Amino acid sequence: EAEGFDEVHYEWLPRQQAAERLRLWLEEQKASTRVEDLQPSDWFQERWQAWQKDLRTWHSKHMEYKSRMAKHGRAAGASVDAASTLEAGTTGLAVDDWPLLGEEEDPITEFLEELERDELDVFGIEDICDTGEGEPLFACFAFEDWALMSLRFELHLLVHAFKRDCNDPDRRGPMSEHLAFYYAKY
C-alpha cells in the first residue's frame, strides 16, 4: 500500500504470518550470504598490529630463555626434547645408563613429585614472560604450539572484527562455510 498499490491481498497466509515468514527468510538470506565489500576497520588493524608486536616479543623472550638454558647446560623444554629423540628412535643414553628393573622409582611417586614441582596456577600469573625464576610460560613451546596459538587469536579477532565491521545486528558472526573467505580478507 505504501508503494502505490490500492490493496494487498494475502492469499496463502494472514498478513502477520506472511510478514513473519518474510522476516525469517530475509534473516536466513543475510546469514548465508557473504559480505563481499567488507573491509577490515582501523579497530582490527590496531589490534592486529598489537598482536604482532606481542608475538615478536614473546618469540624473542623464548629464544633468550632457550639460549640461557643452553649456556647452563639445561635443556629448555626437556619433555619436548625427549619426545623428539624417542621419535627419532634413540634415547641418547647408553644401555648401561638405563635403570635396572629393581632400581626404578614408583611411577605414582614420580608423578606426585612432578606435580609438586609444577604447582603453577596459569590464571594467577602476573607476567607470562616470567612465571618464576625467569622461566616464561611458553618455555616448552614448539613450532606447532606457536602456530596454534596464533591461529586461535586470529580467529578470535576475526569474529569480533566481523561483528564490528558488519554493523548488522542480524549477522551474529561469519558462517563456517565463509570462514576461509573472511580469513583471507582480514
PDB file of N, CA and C in Angstrom, residues 33-39 171 181-182 185:
ATOM      1  N   THR A  33      24.643 -15.396   3.128  1.00  0.00           N
ATOM      2  CA  THR A  33      25.281 -14.659   2.030  1.00  0.00           C
ATOM      3  C   THR A  33      26.536 -13.974   2.541  1.00  0.00           C
ATOM      4  N   ARG A  34      27.616 -14.060   1.762  1.00  0.00           N
ATOM      5  CA  ARG A  34      28.861 -13.393   2.142  1.00  0.00           C
ATOM      6  C   ARG A  34      28.731 -11.886   1.957  1.00  0.00           C
ATOM      7  N   VAL A  35      29.453 -11.155   2.782  1.00  0.00           N
ATOM      8  CA  VAL A  35      29.519  -9.703   2.647  1.00  0.00           C
ATOM      9  C   VAL A  35      30.774  -9.422   1.809  1.00  0.00           C
ATOM     10  N   GLU A  36      30.571  -9.247   0.516  1.00  0.00           N
ATOM     11  CA  GLU A  36      31.698  -9.134  -0.416  1.00  0.00           C
ATOM     12  C   GLU A  36      32.497  -7.847  -0.232  1.00  0.00           C
ATOM     13  N   ASP A  37      31.840  -6.766   0.143  1.00  0.00           N
ATOM     14  CA  ASP A  37      32.528  -5.476   0.211  1.00  0.00           C
ATOM     15  C   ASP A  37      33.016  -5.127   1.619  1.00  0.00           C
ATOM     16  N   LEU A  38      33.077  -6.101   2.501  1.00  0.00           N
ATOM     17  CA  LEU A  38      33.538  -5.880   3.862  1.00  0.00           C
ATOM     18  C   LEU A  38      35.042  -5.604   3.861  1.00  0.00           C
ATOM     19  N   GLN A  39      35.459  -4.562   4.567  1.00  0.00           N
ATOM     20  CA  GLN A  39      36.866  -4.192   4.660  1.00  0.00           C
ATOM     21  C   GLN A  39      37.287  -4.150   6.127  1.00  0.00           C
ATOM     22  N   ARG A 171      23.460 -10.273  11.747  1.00  0.00           N
ATOM     23  CA  ARG A 171      24.614 -11.140  11.496  1.00  0.00           C
ATOM     24  C   ARG A 171      25.373 -11.304  12.806  1.00  0.00           C
ATOM     25  N   PHE A 181      36.962 -17.349   3.315  1.00  0.00           N
ATOM     26  CA  PHE A 181      36.832 -16.075   2.593  1.00  0.00           C
ATOM     27  C   PHE A 181      37.162 -14.895   3.491  1.00  0.00           C
ATOM     28  N   TYR A 182      36.573 -14.876   4.687  1.00  0.00           N
ATOM     29  CA  TYR A 182      36.812 -13.761   5.610  1.00  0.00           C
ATOM     30  C   TYR A 182      38.231 -13.785   6.166  1.00  0.00           C
ATOM     31  N   LYS A 185      40.346 -12.198   3.682  1.00  0.00           N
ATOM     32  CA  LYS A 185      40.055 -10.753   3.592  1.00  0.00           C
ATOM     33  C   LYS A 185      40.711  -9.993   4.732  1.00  0.00           C
TER      34      LYS A 185
END
